Structure formats: C-alpha cells, structure tokens
GROMACS .gro file of C-alpha atoms in nm:
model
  327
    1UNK     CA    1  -1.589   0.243  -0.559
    2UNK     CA    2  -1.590   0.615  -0.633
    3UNK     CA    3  -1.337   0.717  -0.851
    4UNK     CA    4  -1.099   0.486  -0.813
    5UNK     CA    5  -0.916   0.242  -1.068
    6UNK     CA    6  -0.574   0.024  -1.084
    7UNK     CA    7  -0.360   0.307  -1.064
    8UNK     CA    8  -0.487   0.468  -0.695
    9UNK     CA    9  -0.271   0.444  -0.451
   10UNK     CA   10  -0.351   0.291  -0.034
   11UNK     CA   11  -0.299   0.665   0.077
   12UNK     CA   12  -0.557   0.807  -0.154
   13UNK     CA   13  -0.786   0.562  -0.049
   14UNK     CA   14  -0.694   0.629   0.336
   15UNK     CA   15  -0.714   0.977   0.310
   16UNK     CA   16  -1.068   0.910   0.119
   17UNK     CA   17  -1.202   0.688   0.431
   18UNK     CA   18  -1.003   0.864   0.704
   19UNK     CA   19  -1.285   0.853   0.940
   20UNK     CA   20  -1.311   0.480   0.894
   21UNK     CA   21  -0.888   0.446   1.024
   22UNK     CA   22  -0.975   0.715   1.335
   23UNK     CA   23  -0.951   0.560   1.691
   24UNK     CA   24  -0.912   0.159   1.507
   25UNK     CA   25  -0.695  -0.194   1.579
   26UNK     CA   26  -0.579  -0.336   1.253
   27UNK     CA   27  -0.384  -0.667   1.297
   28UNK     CA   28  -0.220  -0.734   1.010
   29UNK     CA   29  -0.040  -1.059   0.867
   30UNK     CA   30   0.310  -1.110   0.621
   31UNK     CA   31   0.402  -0.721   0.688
   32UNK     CA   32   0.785  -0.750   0.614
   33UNK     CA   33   0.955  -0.536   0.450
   34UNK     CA   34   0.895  -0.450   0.107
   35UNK     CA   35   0.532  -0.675   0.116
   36UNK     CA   36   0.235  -0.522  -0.003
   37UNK     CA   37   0.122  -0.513   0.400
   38UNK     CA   38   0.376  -0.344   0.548
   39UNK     CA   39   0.240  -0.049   0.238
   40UNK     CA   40  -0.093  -0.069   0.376
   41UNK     CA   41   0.043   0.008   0.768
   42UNK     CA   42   0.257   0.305   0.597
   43UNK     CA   43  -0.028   0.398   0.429
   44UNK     CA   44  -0.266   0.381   0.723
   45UNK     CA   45   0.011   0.541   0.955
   46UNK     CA   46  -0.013   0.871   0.729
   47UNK     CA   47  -0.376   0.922   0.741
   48UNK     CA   48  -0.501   1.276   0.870
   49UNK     CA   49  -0.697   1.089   1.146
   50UNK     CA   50  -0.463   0.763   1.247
   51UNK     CA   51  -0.515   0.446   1.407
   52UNK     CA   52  -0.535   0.354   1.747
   53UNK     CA   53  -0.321   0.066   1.725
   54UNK     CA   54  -0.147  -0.156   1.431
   55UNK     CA   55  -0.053  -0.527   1.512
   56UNK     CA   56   0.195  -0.701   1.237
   57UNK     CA   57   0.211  -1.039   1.275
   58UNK     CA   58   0.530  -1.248   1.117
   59UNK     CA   59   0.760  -1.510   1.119
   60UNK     CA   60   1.088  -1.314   1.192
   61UNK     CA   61   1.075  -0.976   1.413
   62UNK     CA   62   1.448  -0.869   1.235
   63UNK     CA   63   1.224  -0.866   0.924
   64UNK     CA   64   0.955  -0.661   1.044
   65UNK     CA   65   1.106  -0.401   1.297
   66UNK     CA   66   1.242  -0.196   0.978
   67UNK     CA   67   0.846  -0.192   0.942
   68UNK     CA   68   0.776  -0.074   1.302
   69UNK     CA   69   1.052   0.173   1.259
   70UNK     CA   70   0.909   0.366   0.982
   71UNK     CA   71   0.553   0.370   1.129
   72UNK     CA   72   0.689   0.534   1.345
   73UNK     CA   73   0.801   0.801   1.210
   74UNK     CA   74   0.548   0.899   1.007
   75UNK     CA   75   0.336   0.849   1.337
   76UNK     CA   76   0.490   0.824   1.660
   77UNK     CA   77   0.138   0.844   1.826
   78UNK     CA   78   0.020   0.505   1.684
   79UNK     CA   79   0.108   0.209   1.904
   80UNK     CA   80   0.231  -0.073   1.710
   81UNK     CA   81   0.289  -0.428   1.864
   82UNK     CA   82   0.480  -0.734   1.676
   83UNK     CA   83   0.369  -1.070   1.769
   84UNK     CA   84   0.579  -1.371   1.598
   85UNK     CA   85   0.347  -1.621   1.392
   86UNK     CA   86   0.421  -1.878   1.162
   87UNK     CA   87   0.118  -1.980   0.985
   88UNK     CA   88   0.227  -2.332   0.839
   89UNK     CA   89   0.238  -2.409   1.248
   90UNK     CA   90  -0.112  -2.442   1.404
   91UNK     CA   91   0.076  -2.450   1.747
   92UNK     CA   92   0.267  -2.076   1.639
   93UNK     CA   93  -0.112  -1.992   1.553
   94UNK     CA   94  -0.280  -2.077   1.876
   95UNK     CA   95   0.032  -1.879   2.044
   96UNK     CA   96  -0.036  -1.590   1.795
   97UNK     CA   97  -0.395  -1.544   1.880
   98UNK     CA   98  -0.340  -1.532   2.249
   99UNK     CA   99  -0.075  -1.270   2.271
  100UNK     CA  100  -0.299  -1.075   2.017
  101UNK     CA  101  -0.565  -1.087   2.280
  102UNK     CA  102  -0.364  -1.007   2.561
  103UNK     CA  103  -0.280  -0.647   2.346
  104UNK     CA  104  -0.593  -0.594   2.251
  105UNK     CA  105  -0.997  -0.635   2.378
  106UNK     CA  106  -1.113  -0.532   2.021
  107UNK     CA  107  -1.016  -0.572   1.638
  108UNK     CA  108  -1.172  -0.332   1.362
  109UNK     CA  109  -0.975  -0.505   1.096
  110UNK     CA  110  -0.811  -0.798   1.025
  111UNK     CA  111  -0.578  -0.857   0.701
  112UNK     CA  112  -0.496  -1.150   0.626
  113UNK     CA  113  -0.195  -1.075   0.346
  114UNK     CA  114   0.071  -1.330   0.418
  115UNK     CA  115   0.099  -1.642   0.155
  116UNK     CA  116   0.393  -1.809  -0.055
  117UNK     CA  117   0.336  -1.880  -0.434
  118UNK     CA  118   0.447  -2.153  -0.628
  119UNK     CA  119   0.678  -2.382  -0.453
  120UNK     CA  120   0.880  -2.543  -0.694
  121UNK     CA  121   0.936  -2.849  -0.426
  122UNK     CA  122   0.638  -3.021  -0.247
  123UNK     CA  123   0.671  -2.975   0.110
  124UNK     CA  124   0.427  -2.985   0.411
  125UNK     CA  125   0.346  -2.772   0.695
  126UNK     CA  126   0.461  -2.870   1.046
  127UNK     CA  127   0.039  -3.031   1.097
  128UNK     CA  128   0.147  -3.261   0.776
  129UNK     CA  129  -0.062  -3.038   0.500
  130UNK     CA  130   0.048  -2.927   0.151
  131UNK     CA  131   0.292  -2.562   0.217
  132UNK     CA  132   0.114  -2.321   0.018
  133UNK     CA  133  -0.241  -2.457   0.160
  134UNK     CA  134  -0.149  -2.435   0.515
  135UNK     CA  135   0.049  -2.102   0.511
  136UNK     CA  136  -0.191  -1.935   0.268
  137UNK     CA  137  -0.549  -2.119   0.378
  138UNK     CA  138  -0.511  -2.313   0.725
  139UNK     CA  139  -0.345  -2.093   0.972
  140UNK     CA  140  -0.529  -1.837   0.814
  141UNK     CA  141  -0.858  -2.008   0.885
  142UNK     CA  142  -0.713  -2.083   1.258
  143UNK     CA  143  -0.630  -1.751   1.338
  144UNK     CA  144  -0.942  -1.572   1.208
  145UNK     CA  145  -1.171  -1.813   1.395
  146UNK     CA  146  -0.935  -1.774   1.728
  147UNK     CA  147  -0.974  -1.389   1.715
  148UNK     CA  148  -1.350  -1.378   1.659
  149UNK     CA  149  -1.429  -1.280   2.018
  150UNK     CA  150  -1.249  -0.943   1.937
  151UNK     CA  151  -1.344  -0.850   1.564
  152UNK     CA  152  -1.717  -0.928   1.782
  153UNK     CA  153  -1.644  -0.659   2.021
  154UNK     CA  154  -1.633  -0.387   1.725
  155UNK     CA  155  -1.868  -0.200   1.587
  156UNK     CA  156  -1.838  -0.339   1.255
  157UNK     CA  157  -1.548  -0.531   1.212
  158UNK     CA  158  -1.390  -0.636   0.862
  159UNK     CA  159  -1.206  -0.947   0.775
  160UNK     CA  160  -0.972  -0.873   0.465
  161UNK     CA  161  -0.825  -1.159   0.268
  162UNK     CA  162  -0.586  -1.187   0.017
  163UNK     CA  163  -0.627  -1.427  -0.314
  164UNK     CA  164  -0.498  -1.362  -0.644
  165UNK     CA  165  -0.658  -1.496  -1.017
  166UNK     CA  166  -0.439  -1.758  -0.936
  167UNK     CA  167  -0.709  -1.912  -0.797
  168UNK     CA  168  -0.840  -1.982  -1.144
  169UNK     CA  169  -0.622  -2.248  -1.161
  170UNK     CA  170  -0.774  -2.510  -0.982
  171UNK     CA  171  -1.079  -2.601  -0.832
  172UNK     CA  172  -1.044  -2.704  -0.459
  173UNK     CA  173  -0.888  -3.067  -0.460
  174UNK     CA  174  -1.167  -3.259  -0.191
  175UNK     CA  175  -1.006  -3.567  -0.278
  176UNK     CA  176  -0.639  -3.489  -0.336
  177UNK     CA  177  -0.578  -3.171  -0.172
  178UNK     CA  178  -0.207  -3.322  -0.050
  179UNK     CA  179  -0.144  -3.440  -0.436
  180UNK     CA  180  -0.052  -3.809  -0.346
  181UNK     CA  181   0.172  -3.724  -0.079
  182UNK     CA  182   0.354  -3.477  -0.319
  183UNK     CA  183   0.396  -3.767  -0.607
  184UNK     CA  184   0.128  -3.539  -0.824
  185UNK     CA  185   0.217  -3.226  -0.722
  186UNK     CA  186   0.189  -2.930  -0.976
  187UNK     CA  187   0.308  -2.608  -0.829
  188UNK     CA  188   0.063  -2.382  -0.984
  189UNK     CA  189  -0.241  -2.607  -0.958
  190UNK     CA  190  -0.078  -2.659  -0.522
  191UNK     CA  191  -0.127  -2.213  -0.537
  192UNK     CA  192  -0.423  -2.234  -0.770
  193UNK     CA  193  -0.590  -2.436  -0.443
  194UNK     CA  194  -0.437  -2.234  -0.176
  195UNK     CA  195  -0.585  -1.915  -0.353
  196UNK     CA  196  -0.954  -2.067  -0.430
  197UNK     CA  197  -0.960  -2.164  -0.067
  198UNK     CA  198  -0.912  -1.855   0.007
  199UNK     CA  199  -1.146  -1.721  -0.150
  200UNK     CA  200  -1.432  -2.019  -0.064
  201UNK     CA  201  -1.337  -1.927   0.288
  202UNK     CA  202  -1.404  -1.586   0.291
  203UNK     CA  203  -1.758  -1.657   0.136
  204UNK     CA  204  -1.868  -1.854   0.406
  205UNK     CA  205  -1.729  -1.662   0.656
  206UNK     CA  206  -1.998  -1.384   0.553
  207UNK     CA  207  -2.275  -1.608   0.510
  208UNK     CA  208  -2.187  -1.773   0.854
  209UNK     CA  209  -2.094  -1.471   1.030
  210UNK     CA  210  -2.438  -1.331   0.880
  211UNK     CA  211  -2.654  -1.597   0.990
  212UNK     CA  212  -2.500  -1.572   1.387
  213UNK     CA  213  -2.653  -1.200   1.360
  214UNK     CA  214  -2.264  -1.049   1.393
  215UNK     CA  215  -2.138  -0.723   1.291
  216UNK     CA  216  -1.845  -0.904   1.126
  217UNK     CA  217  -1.841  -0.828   0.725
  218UNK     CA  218  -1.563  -1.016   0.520
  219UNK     CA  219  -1.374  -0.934   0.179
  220UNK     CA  220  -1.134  -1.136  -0.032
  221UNK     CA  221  -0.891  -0.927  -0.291
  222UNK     CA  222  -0.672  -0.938  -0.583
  223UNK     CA  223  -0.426  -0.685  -0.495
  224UNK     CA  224  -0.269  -0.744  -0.886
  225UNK     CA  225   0.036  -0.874  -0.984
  226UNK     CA  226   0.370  -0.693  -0.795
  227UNK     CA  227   0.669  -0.847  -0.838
  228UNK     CA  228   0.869  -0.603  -0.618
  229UNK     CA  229   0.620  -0.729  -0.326
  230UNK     CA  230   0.868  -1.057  -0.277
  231UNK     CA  231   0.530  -1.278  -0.303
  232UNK     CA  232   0.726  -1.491  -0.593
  233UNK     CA  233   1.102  -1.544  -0.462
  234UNK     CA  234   1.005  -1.892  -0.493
  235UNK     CA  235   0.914  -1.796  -0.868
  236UNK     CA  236   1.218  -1.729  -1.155
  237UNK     CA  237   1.141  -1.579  -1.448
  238UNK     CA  238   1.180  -1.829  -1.651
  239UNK     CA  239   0.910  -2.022  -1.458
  240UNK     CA  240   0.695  -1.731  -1.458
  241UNK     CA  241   0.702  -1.680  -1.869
  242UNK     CA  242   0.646  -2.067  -1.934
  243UNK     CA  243   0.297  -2.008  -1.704
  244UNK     CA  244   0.183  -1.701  -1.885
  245UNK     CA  245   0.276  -1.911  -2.206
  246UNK     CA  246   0.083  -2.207  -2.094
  247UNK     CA  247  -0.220  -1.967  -1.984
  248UNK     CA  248  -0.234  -1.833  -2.309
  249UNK     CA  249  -0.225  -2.167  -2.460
  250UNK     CA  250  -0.508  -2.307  -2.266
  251UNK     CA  251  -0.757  -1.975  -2.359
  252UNK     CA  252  -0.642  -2.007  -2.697
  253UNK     CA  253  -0.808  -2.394  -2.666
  254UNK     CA  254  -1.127  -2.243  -2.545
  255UNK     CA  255  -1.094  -1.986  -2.796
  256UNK     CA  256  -1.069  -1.682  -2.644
  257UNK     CA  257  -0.716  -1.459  -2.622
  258UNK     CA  258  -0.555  -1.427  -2.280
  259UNK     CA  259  -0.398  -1.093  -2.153
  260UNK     CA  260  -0.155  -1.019  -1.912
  261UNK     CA  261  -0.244  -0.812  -1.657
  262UNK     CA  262   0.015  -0.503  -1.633
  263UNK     CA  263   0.187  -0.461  -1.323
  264UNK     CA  264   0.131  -0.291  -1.023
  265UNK     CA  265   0.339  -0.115  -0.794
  266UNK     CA  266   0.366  -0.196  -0.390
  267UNK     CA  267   0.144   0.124  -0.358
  268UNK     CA  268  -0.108   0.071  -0.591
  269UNK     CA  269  -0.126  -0.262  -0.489
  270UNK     CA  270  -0.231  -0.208  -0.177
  271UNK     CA  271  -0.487  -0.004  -0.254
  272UNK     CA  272  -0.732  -0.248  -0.316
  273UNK     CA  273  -0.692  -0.416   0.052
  274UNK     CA  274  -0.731  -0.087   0.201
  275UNK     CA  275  -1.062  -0.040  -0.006
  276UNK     CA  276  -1.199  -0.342   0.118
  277UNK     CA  277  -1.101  -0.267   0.478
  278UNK     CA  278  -1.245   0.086   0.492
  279UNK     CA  279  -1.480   0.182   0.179
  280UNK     CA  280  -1.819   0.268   0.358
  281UNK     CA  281  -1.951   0.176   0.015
  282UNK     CA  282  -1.895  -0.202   0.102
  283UNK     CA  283  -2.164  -0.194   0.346
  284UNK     CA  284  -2.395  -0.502   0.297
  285UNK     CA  285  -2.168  -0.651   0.071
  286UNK     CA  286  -1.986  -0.898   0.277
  287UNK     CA  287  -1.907  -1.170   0.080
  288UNK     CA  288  -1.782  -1.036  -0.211
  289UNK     CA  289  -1.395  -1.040  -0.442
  290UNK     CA  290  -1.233  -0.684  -0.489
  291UNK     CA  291  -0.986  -0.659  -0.806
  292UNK     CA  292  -0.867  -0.293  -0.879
  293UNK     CA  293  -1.063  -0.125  -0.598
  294UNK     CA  294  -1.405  -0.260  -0.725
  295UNK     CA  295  -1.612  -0.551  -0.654
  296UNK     CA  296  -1.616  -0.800  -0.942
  297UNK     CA  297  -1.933  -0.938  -1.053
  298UNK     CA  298  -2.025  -1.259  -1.001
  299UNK     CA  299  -2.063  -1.325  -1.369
  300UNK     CA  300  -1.733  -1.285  -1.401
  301UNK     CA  301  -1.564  -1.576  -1.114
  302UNK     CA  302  -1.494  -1.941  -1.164
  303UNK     CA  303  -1.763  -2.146  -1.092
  304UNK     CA  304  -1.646  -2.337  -0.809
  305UNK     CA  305  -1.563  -2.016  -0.580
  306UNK     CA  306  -1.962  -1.984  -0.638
  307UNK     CA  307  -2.079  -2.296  -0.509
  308UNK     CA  308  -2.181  -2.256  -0.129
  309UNK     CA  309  -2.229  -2.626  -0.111
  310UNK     CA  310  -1.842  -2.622  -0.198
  311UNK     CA  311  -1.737  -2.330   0.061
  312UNK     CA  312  -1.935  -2.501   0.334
  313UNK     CA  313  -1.756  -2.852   0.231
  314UNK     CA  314  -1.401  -2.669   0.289
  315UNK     CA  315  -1.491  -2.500   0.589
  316UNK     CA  316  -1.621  -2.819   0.739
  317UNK     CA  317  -1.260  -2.985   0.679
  318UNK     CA  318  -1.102  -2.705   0.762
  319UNK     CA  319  -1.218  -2.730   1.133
  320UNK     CA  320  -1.153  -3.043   1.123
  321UNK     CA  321  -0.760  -2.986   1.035
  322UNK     CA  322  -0.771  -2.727   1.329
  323UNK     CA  323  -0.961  -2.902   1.570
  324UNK     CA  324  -1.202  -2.624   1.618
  325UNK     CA  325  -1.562  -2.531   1.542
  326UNK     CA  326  -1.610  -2.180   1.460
  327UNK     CA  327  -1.943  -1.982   1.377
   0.00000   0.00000   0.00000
C-alpha cells in the first residue's frame, strides 16, 4: 500500500488519505487510554481535513474522557460522543447500538479494536460464553450486525477488525468452543479462537455484505505486537516468554525456525487499522487480512481462516448466540 511498511505511523497514513477522513463518522471500540484506538482517534483528529464526528465506545467513561479531552484539543471542531458498552454483555450491546443510532443516521467506519488476551482463569461472559470469545468475537458480531442500517446509509462504508497471529493458534473449536465448561481450558488456544473468529467473521461479512449488493467493504488487521497498548495486562512476562518458547518449539517440530516479530509502538501500530479504514487502494478487496499496512496473501494464512464453509458455519452460530439474523 504505497510506500508504507511496519515503521509508518496512523498520521502519515491520515495525512496520505485525508480526503477519505473529510466530512466522516468513525465509531470506534476499546479507545481508552493508552490503547492502540484511542491513537487512531488522535491520529484522525490531526488530519488536515478532519472528521465529522468520532464515537468511542467503552466500558468505563473515567477511562475514556482523558481520550475525549485530547481530541479535543488537537480539534475542537470534531464532535466526539462516548457511549458506554461492554461487549461480554449482549444486553450492554443492544443498548450500545441504539444510543449510537440516536447520534448518528450514518457510519463511514467502524473499528472494531477492543479484545482481552490470554486470561489466565476461565471465565464466561454475562450470555454464559467463553471471556475472550464473547468480548473479542460475540458482541463484536452483535454490534456490527445492529449498526448495519447506518454503515448502509454511506457511501462506502468500511468495517475494520482487529485479530492478531494469535489466531494461528487454534482452529475455531465447533465442538468445544466453551472448553468443557472451562475443565480444558488453555489460555492461548481460548485467544487463538477468539482471534480466528475474528478473522472468519470478517470474511463472511464481505462475501455476505457482497452478495446483498451493499456498499459495505470489510478488513481484518494485525496491528503487531505493542505491549505499551495494555492488550496483555492479563499477560506477565514470564507467561509471555514460556509462549514464544513453546512457539519456537512447535516450528522447530515442523522444521522450520520461528521469529519473533519486533515490537511496535502505539503509533505505528495503529497504522495498519487506519490503512484498512481509509487506503483507496483497498477498493474491491473486501475480504482481505492487513499485517504492516499491506494485505497478506492468501498463501500465506492458516488454512481454516480460508475455508468459507467454516466462516459461514461460525456466522450461522453466531446468530444464533445473539438471537439475530443479519445479511
């Protein structure tokens, strides 16, 4: 995607698709402070030709007003709403949605960023699913399909979803996804799903929102790993190092040599979510997984984020958790 590479930063890529931000409603998930999406809103609050509107969406407002704050000063033109959501909470979703609607008659872009990683303890969301599937996949899922009346009444609107190569860590679990009740849970393989399903989700999404004839185009991304982002306070270091040394180990059984990705910083992190929200060179690539501001070949995913028979499967269930039908 032009020039860029893992070191650009969300306000180079704003600045370079500045006529993409002009006059547009972003609504934005897990934008507290610090998080990779509350860089993306700073980011899209400098550009030369701003947003109409920016609409975080959280779990705790004390969080997210230092957020509000500095939008606006760098822009005290942009209006910016906060709306309280708690995605492991279909009920806090269904709230979510309608408020967003009563703000707003249109959405350019939606990001969904928010997610937890690695939760040492199984737990379940409020609806009785695993945590990390519910916060990261489920209310997710919920909240897209309850806003797609307004990302309809854009132009060309752009769903944004966060993953991570997490998700190469397990297939999605049809037949387990709630690991016994939690007696066979596995922290990384519970994230491993959350992140797949992201990414099967936002696969189907295109090829539905495609067949219905919509304007609606939709991205997942790796934003890279950023440990200042606060994505793994559930995550010591200790626990981190025995995962990269049990990653390594299971390459080195398929014979090939595993290395680390280097790490990013909140504002080059972003910059990959920003690409796939605004890069005019996306067009007619809906569908696809964006890792250091450039779409990855399909050559080079996991099988079973491939298989459409597989995304369909999830999405299927999915409605079925939520209790809605959706494209």
């Amino acid at each position: 995607m032009q020039n860029f590479t893992r070191e650009t930063t969300g306000l180079e890529v704003v600045k370079a698709f500045q006529e993409q931000v002009t006059g547009s409603t972003f609504v934005i998930t897990g934008p507290s402070k610090d998080s990779l999406a509350a860089e993306a809103a700073y980011c899209l609050a400098q550009s030369p030709s701003p947003p109409a509107h920016i609409i975080l969406l959280g779990r705790s407002e004390i969080k997210i007003q230092p957020v509000i704050d500095r939008i606006s000063e760098l822009n005290s033109s942009i209006k910016t709403s906060y709306i309280k959501l708690d995605l492991s909470d279909n009920k806090s979703v269904r709230t979510c949605a309608e408020q967003v609607q009563a703000v707003t008659s249109k959405i350019d872009v939606l990001i969904n960023s928010a997610g937890i990683m690695a939760l040492e303890e199984y737990s379940v969301s409020t609806d009785g699913y695993e945590m990390q599937l519910a916060a990261c996949h489920i209310g997710h899922f919920l909240l897209t399909g309850l806003l797609l009346p307004q990302l309809q009444a854009a132009k060309a609107a752009r769903v944004v979803t966060l993953t991570s190569m997490g998700y190469e860590a397990s297939d999605f679990r049809f037949e387990d996804f709630n690991f016994n009740s939690g007696k066979t849970y596995d922290r990384w393989a519970a994230y491993g799903q959350a992140k797949a399903a992201n990414f099967m989700f936002t696969t189907e999404l295109a090829r539905r929102a495609a067949a219905k004839g919509t304007a609606i185009s939709a991205f997942v991304v790796h934003p890279g790993v950023v440990l200042s982002s606060g994505i793994m306070k559930a995550v010591s270091m200790e626990h981190l190092m025995k995962a990269l040394e049990d990653t390594k180990a299971a390459y080195a059984a398929q014979g090939v040599e595993y290395v680390p990705e280097q790490l990013k910083t909140v504002e080059q992190g972003c910059s990959t979510m920003l690409v796939a929200a605004l890069a005019s060179g996306l067009d007619g690539k809906s569908g696809s997984f964006l890792k250091d501001c450039q779409v990855v070949g399909a050559e080079q995913l996991k099988p079973w984020v491939k298989d459409q028979e597989k995304a369909n499967k999830l999405w299927e269930l999915s409605s079925g958790w939520v209790g809605e039908k959706f494209l």
